[in-house]
Amino acid sequence: MIRQYDRDWYGTELTKEGADLFKQYLFQNSIYFEASEAENLIHFECFMTDDELYFADNWLDERF
């Protein structure tokens, strides 16, 4: 079982097109996030474990 204190907040910014894809990834992997507009980009704050961060980073690197 993953406890809340095993998670931390991590942020990134993506284009609106990239943000739509990343939102799908986060939903599919049950990762809690908050998104907001930051000028012409979308800013994400994601509440993740170290493993979730590792896989999300790899997913982003493969696509962007």
CSV table of N, CA and C in Angstrom, one decimal, residues 9-24 26-27 31-38 41-48 60:
chain,number,residue,atom,x,y,z
A,9,TRP,N,5.1,16.4,-4.6
A,9,TRP,CA,4.6,17.2,-5.7
A,9,TRP,C,5.8,17.5,-6.7
A,10,TYR,N,5.5,17.3,-8.0
A,10,TYR,CA,6.5,17.5,-9.0
A,10,TYR,C,5.8,18.3,-10.1
A,11,GLY,N,6.5,19.3,-10.7
A,11,GLY,CA,5.8,20.2,-11.7
A,11,GLY,C,6.5,20.1,-13.1
A,12,THR,N,5.7,20.4,-14.1
A,12,THR,CA,6.2,20.5,-15.4
A,12,THR,C,5.3,21.5,-16.2
A,13,GLU,N,5.7,21.9,-17.3
A,13,GLU,CA,4.9,22.8,-18.2
A,13,GLU,C,4.9,22.2,-19.6
A,14,LEU,N,3.8,22.1,-20.3
A,14,LEU,CA,3.7,21.6,-21.6
A,14,LEU,C,2.8,22.5,-22.5
A,15,THR,N,2.9,22.3,-23.8
A,15,THR,CA,2.0,23.0,-24.7
A,15,THR,C,0.6,22.4,-24.4
A,16,LYS,N,-0.4,23.1,-25.0
A,16,LYS,CA,-1.8,22.6,-24.8
A,16,LYS,C,-2.0,21.3,-25.4
A,17,GLU,N,-1.4,21.0,-26.6
A,17,GLU,CA,-1.5,19.7,-27.2
A,17,GLU,C,-0.8,18.6,-26.4
A,18,GLY,N,0.4,18.9,-25.9
A,18,GLY,CA,1.1,18.0,-25.0
A,18,GLY,C,0.4,17.8,-23.7
A,19,ALA,N,-0.3,18.8,-23.2
A,19,ALA,CA,-1.0,18.7,-21.9
A,19,ALA,C,-2.2,17.7,-22.1
A,20,ASP,N,-2.9,17.8,-23.2
A,20,ASP,CA,-4.0,16.8,-23.4
A,20,ASP,C,-3.5,15.4,-23.4
A,21,LEU,N,-2.4,15.1,-24.0
A,21,LEU,CA,-1.8,13.8,-24.0
A,21,LEU,C,-1.4,13.4,-22.6
A,22,PHE,N,-0.7,14.3,-21.9
A,22,PHE,CA,-0.2,14.0,-20.5
A,22,PHE,C,-1.4,13.8,-19.6
A,23,LYS,N,-2.5,14.5,-19.7
A,23,LYS,CA,-3.6,14.3,-18.9
A,23,LYS,C,-4.2,12.9,-19.0
A,24,GLN,N,-4.2,12.4,-20.3
A,24,GLN,CA,-4.6,11.0,-20.5
A,24,GLN,C,-3.7,10.1,-19.8
A,26,LEU,N,-1.9,10.6,-17.1
A,26,LEU,CA,-2.1,10.7,-15.7
A,26,LEU,C,-3.4,10.0,-15.3
A,27,PHE,N,-4.5,10.2,-16.0
A,27,PHE,CA,-5.8,9.6,-15.7
A,27,PHE,C,-5.6,8.0,-15.8
A,31,ILE,N,-2.9,9.0,-11.3
A,31,ILE,CA,-2.0,9.9,-10.7
A,31,ILE,C,-2.8,11.3,-10.5
A,32,TYR,N,-2.8,11.7,-9.2
A,32,TYR,CA,-3.5,13.0,-8.9
A,32,TYR,C,-2.7,14.1,-9.4
A,33,PHE,N,-3.3,15.1,-10.1
A,33,PHE,CA,-2.6,16.3,-10.6
A,33,PHE,C,-3.5,17.5,-10.5
A,34,GLU,N,-2.9,18.6,-10.6
A,34,GLU,CA,-3.6,19.9,-10.7
A,34,GLU,C,-3.0,20.6,-11.9
A,35,ALA,N,-3.8,21.2,-12.8
A,35,ALA,CA,-3.3,21.9,-14.0
A,35,ALA,C,-3.8,23.3,-14.0
A,36,SER,N,-3.0,24.2,-14.5
A,36,SER,CA,-3.4,25.6,-14.6
A,36,SER,C,-2.7,26.2,-15.8
A,37,GLU,N,-3.3,27.2,-16.4
A,37,GLU,CA,-2.6,27.9,-17.5
A,37,GLU,C,-1.5,28.8,-17.0
A,38,ALA,N,-0.4,28.8,-17.8
A,38,ALA,CA,0.8,29.6,-17.5
A,38,ALA,C,1.2,30.3,-18.8
A,41,LEU,N,1.3,28.1,-22.0
A,41,LEU,CA,1.6,26.7,-21.6
A,41,LEU,C,0.6,26.3,-20.5
A,42,ILE,N,0.6,25.0,-20.3
A,42,ILE,CA,-0.2,24.4,-19.2
A,42,ILE,C,0.8,23.9,-18.1
A,43,HIS,N,0.6,24.4,-16.9
A,43,HIS,CA,1.5,24.0,-15.8
A,43,HIS,C,0.8,22.8,-15.0
A,44,PHE,N,1.6,21.8,-14.8
A,44,PHE,CA,1.1,20.6,-14.0
A,44,PHE,C,1.8,20.5,-12.7
A,45,GLU,N,1.1,20.2,-11.7
A,45,GLU,CA,1.6,19.8,-10.4
A,45,GLU,C,1.1,18.4,-10.2
A,46,CYS,N,1.9,17.4,-10.1
A,46,CYS,CA,1.5,16.0,-10.0
A,46,CYS,C,2.0,15.4,-8.6
A,47,PHE,N,1.1,14.7,-8.0
A,47,PHE,CA,1.4,14.1,-6.7
A,47,PHE,C,1.8,12.7,-6.9
A,48,MET,N,3.1,12.4,-6.9
A,48,MET,CA,3.6,11.1,-7.3
A,48,MET,C,4.6,10.4,-6.4
A,60,LEU,N,7.3,11.2,-20.9
A,60,LEU,CA,7.5,12.5,-21.5
A,60,LEU,C,8.7,12.6,-22.4
